[in-house]
PDB file of C-alpha atoms and ligand atoms in Angstrom:
ATOM      1  CA  MET A  14      11.251 -13.550  14.039  1.00 47.00           C
ATOM      2  CA  SER A  15       8.385 -16.043  14.301  1.00 51.00           C
ATOM      3  CA  GLU A  16       8.830 -19.602  13.114  1.00 62.00           C
ATOM      4  CA  GLY A  17       7.082 -20.578   9.906  1.00 86.00           C
ATOM      5  CA  LYS A  18       5.756 -17.144   9.044  1.00 96.00           C
ATOM      6  CA  PRO A  19       7.053 -14.871   6.277  1.00 98.00           C
ATOM      7  CA  TYR A  20       8.779 -11.936   7.914  1.00 98.00           C
ATOM      8  CA  SER A  21       9.701  -8.385   6.952  1.00 98.00           C
ATOM      9  CA  GLN A  22      11.859  -6.381   9.352  1.00 97.00           C
ATOM     10  CA  ALA A  23      10.765  -3.193   7.542  1.00 97.00           C
ATOM     11  CA  CYS A  24       7.129  -3.959   8.424  1.00 98.00           C
ATOM     12  CA  GLU A  25       8.040  -4.368  12.084  1.00 97.00           C
ATOM     13  CA  ASN A  26       9.913  -1.057  11.982  1.00 97.00           C
ATOM     14  CA  ASN A  27       7.202   0.977  10.252  1.00 98.00           C
ATOM     15  CA  LYS A  28       3.891  -0.578  11.319  1.00 98.00           C
ATOM     16  CA  GLN A  29       3.344   1.578  14.411  1.00 98.00           C
ATOM     17  CA  VAL A  30       4.202   4.911  12.766  1.00 98.00           C
ATOM     18  CA  ILE A  31       1.985   4.053   9.800  1.00 98.00           C
ATOM     19  CA  LEU A  32      -0.824   3.015  12.142  1.00 98.00           C
ATOM     20  CA  GLU A  33      -0.678   6.367  13.940  1.00 98.00           C
ATOM     21  CA  LYS A  34      -1.181   8.186  10.626  1.00 98.00           C
ATOM     22  CA  ILE A  35      -3.836   5.982   9.029  1.00 98.00           C
ATOM     23  CA  ALA A  36      -5.840   5.998  12.275  1.00 98.00           C
ATOM     24  CA  THR A  37      -6.423   9.707  11.625  1.00 98.00           C
ATOM     25  CA  VAL A  38      -7.576   9.048   8.042  1.00 98.00           C
ATOM     26  CA  PHE A  39      -9.731   5.920   8.286  1.00 98.00           C
ATOM     27  CA  THR A  40     -11.950   7.061  11.151  1.00 98.00           C
ATOM     28  CA  ALA A  41     -15.330   5.822   9.897  1.00 98.00           C
ATOM     29  CA  PRO A  42     -16.413   2.167  10.103  1.00 98.00           C
ATOM     30  CA  GLY A  43     -16.140   0.368   6.761  1.00 98.00           C
ATOM     31  CA  THR A  44     -14.180  -2.085   4.639  1.00 98.00           C
ATOM     32  CA  LEU A  45     -10.571  -1.247   3.869  1.00 98.00           C
ATOM     33  CA  LEU A  46      -8.828  -2.828   0.864  1.00 98.00           C
ATOM     34  CA  GLU A  47      -5.100  -3.432   1.221  1.00 99.00           C
ATOM     35  CA  ILE A  48      -3.263  -3.749  -2.117  1.00 99.00           C
ATOM     36  CA  GLY A  49      -0.036  -5.781  -2.124  1.00 98.00           C
ATOM     37  CA  THR A  50      -0.452  -7.162   1.400  1.00 98.00           C
ATOM     38  CA  GLY A  51       2.789  -9.136   1.315  1.00 98.00           C
ATOM     39  CA  THR A  52       3.585 -10.935   4.571  1.00 98.00           C
ATOM     40  CA  GLY A  53       0.393  -9.838   6.379  1.00 98.00           C
ATOM     41  CA  GLN A  54       2.228  -8.126   9.263  1.00 98.00           C
ATOM     42  CA  HIS A  55       0.658  -4.761   8.423  1.00 98.00           C
ATOM     43  CA  ALA A  56      -2.807  -6.292   8.011  1.00 98.00           C
ATOM     44  CA  VAL A  57      -2.667  -7.896  11.469  1.00 98.00           C
ATOM     45  CA  HIS A  58      -1.299  -4.823  13.249  1.00 98.00           C
ATOM     46  CA  PHE A  59      -3.737  -2.420  11.627  1.00 98.00           C
ATOM     47  CA  ALA A  60      -6.826  -4.623  11.954  1.00 98.00           C
ATOM     48  CA  ARG A  61      -6.032  -5.321  15.615  1.00 98.00           C
ATOM     49  CA  ASN A  62      -5.709  -1.606  16.375  1.00 98.00           C
ATOM     50  CA  LEU A  63      -8.503  -0.332  14.133  1.00 98.00           C
ATOM     51  CA  PRO A  64     -11.392  -2.607  15.154  1.00 98.00           C
ATOM     52  CA  HIS A  65     -13.977  -0.353  13.453  1.00 98.00           C
ATOM     53  CA  LEU A  66     -12.502  -1.441  10.098  1.00 98.00           C
ATOM     54  CA  GLN A  67     -12.993  -4.695   8.230  1.00 98.00           C
ATOM     55  CA  TRP A  68      -9.547  -5.292   6.722  1.00 98.00           C
ATOM     56  CA  GLN A  69      -9.563  -6.852   3.233  1.00 98.00           C
ATOM     57  CA  PRO A  70      -6.059  -8.044   2.290  1.00 98.00           C
ATOM     58  CA  SER A  71      -5.212  -8.628  -1.372  1.00 98.00           C
ATOM     59  CA  ASP A  72      -2.156  -9.271  -3.455  1.00 98.00           C
ATOM     60  CA  HIS A  73      -1.115 -10.395  -6.894  1.00 98.00           C
ATOM     61  CA  PRO A  74      -2.559 -13.887  -7.633  1.00 98.00           C
ATOM     62  CA  SER A  75       0.982 -15.308  -7.427  1.00 98.00           C
ATOM     63  CA  ASN A  76       1.410 -13.976  -3.872  1.00 97.00           C
ATOM     64  CA  PHE A  77      -1.960 -13.457  -2.187  1.00 98.00           C
ATOM     65  CA  GLN A  78      -1.718 -16.467   0.140  1.00 98.00           C
ATOM     66  CA  LEU A  79       1.671 -15.500   1.557  1.00 98.00           C
ATOM     67  CA  CYS A  80      -0.077 -13.659   4.408  1.00 98.00           C
ATOM     68  CA  MET A  81      -2.128 -16.680   5.558  1.00 98.00           C
ATOM     69  CA  PRO A  82       0.173 -17.759   8.444  1.00 98.00           C
ATOM     70  CA  TRP A  83      -0.003 -14.284  10.056  1.00 98.00           C
ATOM     71  CA  LEU A  84      -3.756 -14.036   9.493  1.00 98.00           C
ATOM     72  CA  LYS A  85      -4.425 -17.525  10.850  1.00 98.00           C
ATOM     73  CA  GLU A  86      -2.318 -16.971  13.953  1.00 98.00           C
ATOM     74  CA  ALA A  87      -4.004 -13.630  14.688  1.00 98.00           C
ATOM     75  CA  GLY A  88      -7.506 -15.057  14.219  1.00 98.00           C
ATOM     76  CA  LEU A  89      -9.015 -11.569  14.108  1.00 98.00           C
ATOM     77  CA  PRO A  90     -12.712 -11.329  13.202  1.00 98.00           C
ATOM     78  CA  ASN A  91     -12.122  -8.097  11.271  1.00 98.00           C
ATOM     79  CA  ILE A  92      -9.672  -9.515   8.730  1.00 98.00           C
ATOM     80  CA  SER A  93     -11.272 -11.107   5.670  1.00 98.00           C
ATOM     81  CA  ASN A  94      -9.675 -13.882   3.643  1.00 98.00           C
ATOM     82  CA  PRO A  95      -7.095 -12.417   1.250  1.00 98.00           C
ATOM     83  CA  LEU A  96      -8.226 -11.888  -2.324  1.00 98.00           C
ATOM     84  CA  PRO A  97      -6.152 -12.379  -5.471  1.00 98.00           C
ATOM     85  CA  LEU A  98      -5.917  -8.939  -7.096  1.00 98.00           C
ATOM     86  CA  ASP A  99      -3.578  -7.998  -9.900  1.00 98.00           C
ATOM     87  CA  VAL A 100      -4.079  -4.249 -10.193  1.00 98.00           C
ATOM     88  CA  SER A 101      -3.620  -4.463 -13.962  1.00 98.00           C
ATOM     89  CA  VAL A 102      -6.817  -6.409 -14.595  1.00 98.00           C
ATOM     90  CA  SER A 103      -9.536  -4.071 -15.787  1.00 94.00           C
ATOM     91  CA  ASP A 104     -12.381  -5.365 -13.618  1.00 92.00           C
ATOM     92  CA  TRP A 105     -11.496  -5.650  -9.908  1.00 97.00           C
ATOM     93  CA  GLN A 106     -13.731  -8.322  -8.347  1.00 92.00           C
ATOM     94  CA  LEU A 107     -14.212  -6.987  -4.823  1.00 97.00           C
ATOM     95  CA  PRO A 108     -16.826  -6.524  -2.135  1.00 96.00           C
ATOM     96  CA  PRO A 109     -17.877  -2.891  -1.525  1.00 97.00           C
ATOM     97  CA  ILE A 110     -14.806  -0.938  -0.379  1.00 98.00           C
ATOM     98  CA  ASN A 111     -14.695   2.295   1.681  1.00 98.00           C
ATOM     99  CA  GLY A 112     -10.979   3.030   1.658  1.00 98.00           C
ATOM    100  CA  VAL A 113      -7.663   1.703   0.312  1.00 99.00           C
ATOM    101  CA  PHE A 114      -4.197   1.231   1.830  1.00 99.00           C
ATOM    102  CA  SER A 115      -1.028   0.133   0.078  1.00 99.00           C
ATOM    103  CA  ALA A 116       2.597   0.076   1.260  1.00 98.00           C
ATOM    104  CA  ASN A 117       5.767  -0.235  -0.760  1.00 98.00           C
ATOM    105  CA  THR A 118       4.036  -1.203  -3.968  1.00 98.00           C
ATOM    106  CA  ALA A 119       4.426   1.778  -6.350  1.00 98.00           C
ATOM    107  CA  HIS A 120       8.191   1.242  -6.753  1.00 98.00           C
ATOM    108  CA  ILE A 121       7.779  -2.530  -7.242  1.00 98.00           C
ATOM    109  CA  MET A 122       4.999  -2.312  -9.825  1.00 98.00           C
ATOM    110  CA  SER A 123       5.845  -1.275 -13.396  1.00 98.00           C
ATOM    111  CA  TRP A 124       4.628   2.202 -14.348  1.00 98.00           C
ATOM    112  CA  PRO A 125       1.647   0.741 -16.309  1.00 98.00           C
ATOM    113  CA  GLU A 126       0.710  -1.175 -13.133  1.00 98.00           C
ATOM    114  CA  VAL A 127       0.950   1.986 -11.014  1.00 98.00           C
ATOM    115  CA  ARG A 128      -1.340   3.673 -13.551  1.00 98.00           C
ATOM    116  CA  ALA A 129      -3.715   0.717 -13.296  1.00 98.00           C
ATOM    117  CA  MET A 130      -3.649   0.887  -9.486  1.00 98.00           C
ATOM    118  CA  PHE A 131      -4.712   4.548  -9.476  1.00 98.00           C
ATOM    119  CA  ARG A 132      -7.350   3.832 -12.127  1.00 98.00           C
ATOM    120  CA  GLY A 133      -8.773   0.933 -10.097  1.00 98.00           C
ATOM    121  CA  VAL A 134      -8.678   2.803  -6.795  1.00 98.00           C
ATOM    122  CA  GLY A 135     -10.359   5.816  -8.386  1.00 98.00           C
ATOM    123  CA  ALA A 136     -13.077   3.521  -9.704  1.00 97.00           C
ATOM    124  CA  ILE A 137     -13.887   1.771  -6.417  1.00 98.00           C
ATOM    125  CA  LEU A 138     -13.810   4.771  -4.069  1.00 98.00           C
ATOM    126  CA  GLU A 139     -16.835   6.978  -3.524  1.00 98.00           C
ATOM    127  CA  ALA A 140     -16.563  10.730  -3.100  1.00 98.00           C
ATOM    128  CA  GLY A 141     -14.835  11.619   0.173  1.00 98.00           C
ATOM    129  CA  GLU A 142     -13.135   8.213   0.604  1.00 98.00           C
ATOM    130  CA  ALA A 143      -9.350   7.924   0.915  1.00 98.00           C
ATOM    131  CA  PHE A 144      -6.382   6.016  -0.500  1.00 99.00           C
ATOM    132  CA  CYS A 145      -3.245   5.905   1.682  1.00 99.00           C
ATOM    133  CA  LEU A 146      -0.072   5.029  -0.207  1.00 99.00           C
ATOM    134  CA  TYR A 147       3.136   4.535   1.772  1.00 98.00           C
ATOM    135  CA  GLY A 148       6.675   4.338   0.422  1.00 98.00           C
ATOM    136  CA  PRO A 149       9.620   6.334  -0.895  1.00 98.00           C
ATOM    137  CA  PHE A 150       8.824   9.013  -3.488  1.00 98.00           C
ATOM    138  CA  ASN A 151      10.764  11.578  -5.502  1.00 98.00           C
ATOM    139  CA  TYR A 152      10.010  15.300  -5.824  1.00 98.00           C
ATOM    140  CA  GLY A 153      10.786  17.320  -8.944  1.00 98.00           C
ATOM    141  CA  GLY A 154      12.773  14.381 -10.312  1.00 97.00           C
ATOM    142  CA  GLN A 155      15.063  14.397  -7.256  1.00 98.00           C
ATOM    143  CA  PHE A 156      15.693  11.686  -4.711  1.00 98.00           C
ATOM    144  CA  THR A 157      15.107  12.782  -1.128  1.00 97.00           C
ATOM    145  CA  SER A 158      18.187  10.933   0.164  1.00 98.00           C
ATOM    146  CA  ALA A 159      21.301   9.120  -0.994  1.00 98.00           C
ATOM    147  CA  SER A 160      19.872   5.891   0.431  1.00 98.00           C
ATOM    148  CA  ASN A 161      16.736   6.227  -1.710  1.00 98.00           C
ATOM    149  CA  GLN A 162      18.945   6.808  -4.759  1.00 98.00           C
ATOM    150  CA  GLN A 163      20.907   3.641  -3.948  1.00 98.00           C
ATOM    151  CA  PHE A 164      17.665   1.742  -3.368  1.00 98.00           C
ATOM    152  CA  ASN A 165      16.394   2.898  -6.774  1.00 98.00           C
ATOM    153  CA  ALA A 166      19.596   1.721  -8.482  1.00 98.00           C
ATOM    154  CA  HIS A 167      19.182  -1.641  -6.762  1.00 98.00           C
ATOM    155  CA  LEU A 168      15.544  -1.884  -7.920  1.00 98.00           C
ATOM    156  CA  GLN A 169      16.412  -1.028 -11.517  1.00 97.00           C
ATOM    157  CA  GLN A 170      19.169  -3.604 -11.535  1.00 98.00           C
ATOM    158  CA  ARG A 171      16.628  -6.155 -10.376  1.00 98.00           C
ATOM    159  CA  ASP A 172      14.055  -5.042 -12.970  1.00 98.00           C
ATOM    160  CA  PRO A 173      14.262  -1.901 -15.121  1.00 98.00           C
ATOM    161  CA  GLU A 174      10.460  -1.531 -14.822  1.00 98.00           C
ATOM    162  CA  MET A 175      10.746  -0.924 -11.079  1.00 98.00           C
ATOM    163  CA  GLY A 176      11.701   2.389  -9.551  1.00 98.00           C
ATOM    164  CA  ILE A 177      10.846   5.168  -7.120  1.00 98.00           C
ATOM    165  CA  ARG A 178       7.973   7.241  -8.557  1.00 98.00           C
ATOM    166  CA  ASP A 179       7.784  11.009  -8.751  1.00 98.00           C
ATOM    167  CA  MET A 180       5.029  12.792  -6.836  1.00 98.00           C
ATOM    168  CA  ALA A 181       4.243  15.012  -9.827  1.00 98.00           C
ATOM    169  CA  ASP A 182       3.446  11.915 -11.919  1.00 98.00           C
ATOM    170  CA  LEU A 183       1.326  10.426  -9.126  1.00 98.00           C
ATOM    171  CA  LYS A 184      -0.585  13.701  -8.742  1.00 98.00           C
ATOM    172  CA  GLN A 185      -1.358  13.582 -12.455  1.00 98.00           C
ATOM    173  CA  LEU A 186      -2.578   9.970 -12.185  1.00 98.00           C
ATOM    174  CA  ALA A 187      -4.715  10.874  -9.193  1.00 98.00           C
ATOM    175  CA  SER A 188      -6.230  13.820 -11.002  1.00 98.00           C
ATOM    176  CA  ASN A 189      -6.976  11.646 -14.048  1.00 98.00           C
ATOM    177  CA  ASN A 190      -8.932   9.356 -11.721  1.00 98.00           C
ATOM    178  CA  GLY A 191     -10.877  11.875  -9.653  1.00 98.00           C
ATOM    179  CA  MET A 192      -8.529  12.042  -6.662  1.00 98.00           C
ATOM    180  CA  ALA A 193      -6.330  14.739  -5.154  1.00 98.00           C
ATOM    181  CA  LEU A 194      -3.431  14.742  -2.707  1.00 98.00           C
ATOM    182  CA  GLU A 195      -4.724  15.704   0.719  1.00 98.00           C
ATOM    183  CA  ASN A 196      -1.655  14.986   2.855  1.00 98.00           C
ATOM    184  CA  ASP A 197       1.949  13.965   2.376  1.00 98.00           C
ATOM    185  CA  PHE A 198       3.439  13.025   5.743  1.00 98.00           C
ATOM    186  CA  ALA A 199       7.193  12.668   6.239  1.00 98.00           C
ATOM    187  CA  MET A 200       7.933   9.259   7.770  1.00 98.00           C
ATOM    188  CA  PRO A 201      11.088   7.641   9.164  1.00 98.00           C
ATOM    189  CA  ALA A 202      13.718   6.228   6.799  1.00 97.00           C
ATOM    190  CA  ASN A 203      12.940   8.732   4.022  1.00 98.00           C
ATOM    191  CA  ASN A 204       9.477   7.340   3.384  1.00 98.00           C
ATOM    192  CA  ARG A 205       6.175   9.194   2.999  1.00 98.00           C
ATOM    193  CA  LEU A 206       2.577   8.443   3.856  1.00 98.00           C
ATOM    194  CA  THR A 207       0.508  10.023   1.106  1.00 98.00           C
ATOM    195  CA  VAL A 208      -3.254  10.493   1.424  1.00 99.00           C
ATOM    196  CA  TRP A 209      -5.320  10.774  -1.750  1.00 99.00           C
ATOM    197  CA  ARG A 210      -8.973  11.785  -1.460  1.00 98.00           C
ATOM    198  CA  LYS A 211     -11.671  11.009  -4.018  1.00 98.00           C
ATOM    199  CA  ASP A 212     -13.386  14.194  -5.195  1.00 95.00           C
TER     200      ASP A 212
HETATM  201  C1  SAM B 328       7.738  -4.770  -1.521  1.00 68.62           C
HETATM  202  S1  SAM B 328       6.282  -5.736  -1.410  1.00 68.62           S
HETATM  203  C2  SAM B 328       5.372  -4.839  -0.159  1.00 68.62           C
HETATM  204  C3  SAM B 328       4.564  -5.753   0.701  1.00 68.62           C
HETATM  205  C4  SAM B 328       3.924  -5.078   1.922  1.00 68.62           C
HETATM  206  N1  SAM B 328       2.888  -4.158   1.521  1.00 68.62           N
HETATM  207  C5  SAM B 328       4.973  -4.388   2.761  1.00 68.62           C
HETATM  208  O1  SAM B 328       4.922  -3.170   2.925  1.00 68.62           O
HETATM  209  O2  SAM B 328       5.865  -5.091   3.256  1.00 68.62           O
HETATM  210  C6  SAM B 328       5.394  -5.337  -2.910  1.00 68.62           C
HETATM  211  C7  SAM B 328       4.069  -6.053  -3.045  1.00 68.62           C
HETATM  212  O3  SAM B 328       3.423  -5.616  -4.252  1.00 68.62           O
HETATM  213  C8  SAM B 328       2.774  -6.731  -4.819  1.00 68.62           C
HETATM  214  N2  SAM B 328       2.512  -6.504  -6.246  1.00 68.62           N
HETATM  215  C9  SAM B 328       3.417  -6.388  -7.233  1.00 68.62           C
HETATM  216  N3  SAM B 328       2.797  -6.255  -8.426  1.00 68.62           N
HETATM  217  C10 SAM B 328       1.468  -6.269  -8.165  1.00 68.62           C
HETATM  218  C11 SAM B 328       0.299  -6.179  -8.980  1.00 68.62           C
HETATM  219  N4  SAM B 328       0.389  -6.047 -10.304  1.00 68.62           N
HETATM  220  N5  SAM B 328      -0.908  -6.235  -8.386  1.00 68.62           N
HETATM  221  C12 SAM B 328      -1.009  -6.367  -7.027  1.00 68.62           C
HETATM  222  N6  SAM B 328       0.053  -6.462  -6.219  1.00 68.62           N
HETATM  223  C13 SAM B 328       1.272  -6.421  -6.775  1.00 68.62           C
HETATM  224  C14 SAM B 328       3.743  -7.866  -4.542  1.00 68.62           C
HETATM  225  O4  SAM B 328       3.134  -9.141  -4.705  1.00 68.62           O
HETATM  226  C15 SAM B 328       4.188  -7.565  -3.127  1.00 68.62           C
HETATM  227  O5  SAM B 328       3.344  -8.158  -2.164  1.00 68.62           O
END
């Protein structure tokens, strides 16, 4: 743990395995929007290892500056200043974006916010560009593990609007917004790295 910086052990555990997957997706130079950046640990690790990308962190206006200590310490030229972005606003004020990454957000956002995220991502991506969404997901209404089921119960106790989303519902949202599931990688700890491609 580093003094004075927000810290997520989960980010330390998953950042390398996520990097190995997204490196195969975001191969072309361009600007990558991260939604729900959180601590900034992912932003720093990915920007450092994917120097062909300009990493654009963002988070809800109440949280978007949380990542500043990690960003400042790293001092990387290919990380932009974080932007306040609440996915539920209708008009996302962003520079041109060539791809989107988001981790552990779909189960924290309410369902209307998840819908808004897919709508916004579908609107900013051009044909052929990708959206990588990492986290736990359900299939056919079933949890993939007892630990995910317990995690979901914990989330719903915290806020009934939160919860692990079902892939069938996400596929429908993607389709409504001109995207389709291209890959769904199994990841450690019963997580998935899903890749959605704009038609
Ligand atoms: C569990 S944290 C994940 C943070 C980081 N991506 C990670 O993997 O550690 C969920 C994040 O979603 C963000 N979030 C929640 N609602 C949001 C919204 N409506 N718009 C944008 N971000 C939102 C939170 O501020 C928080 O940073």
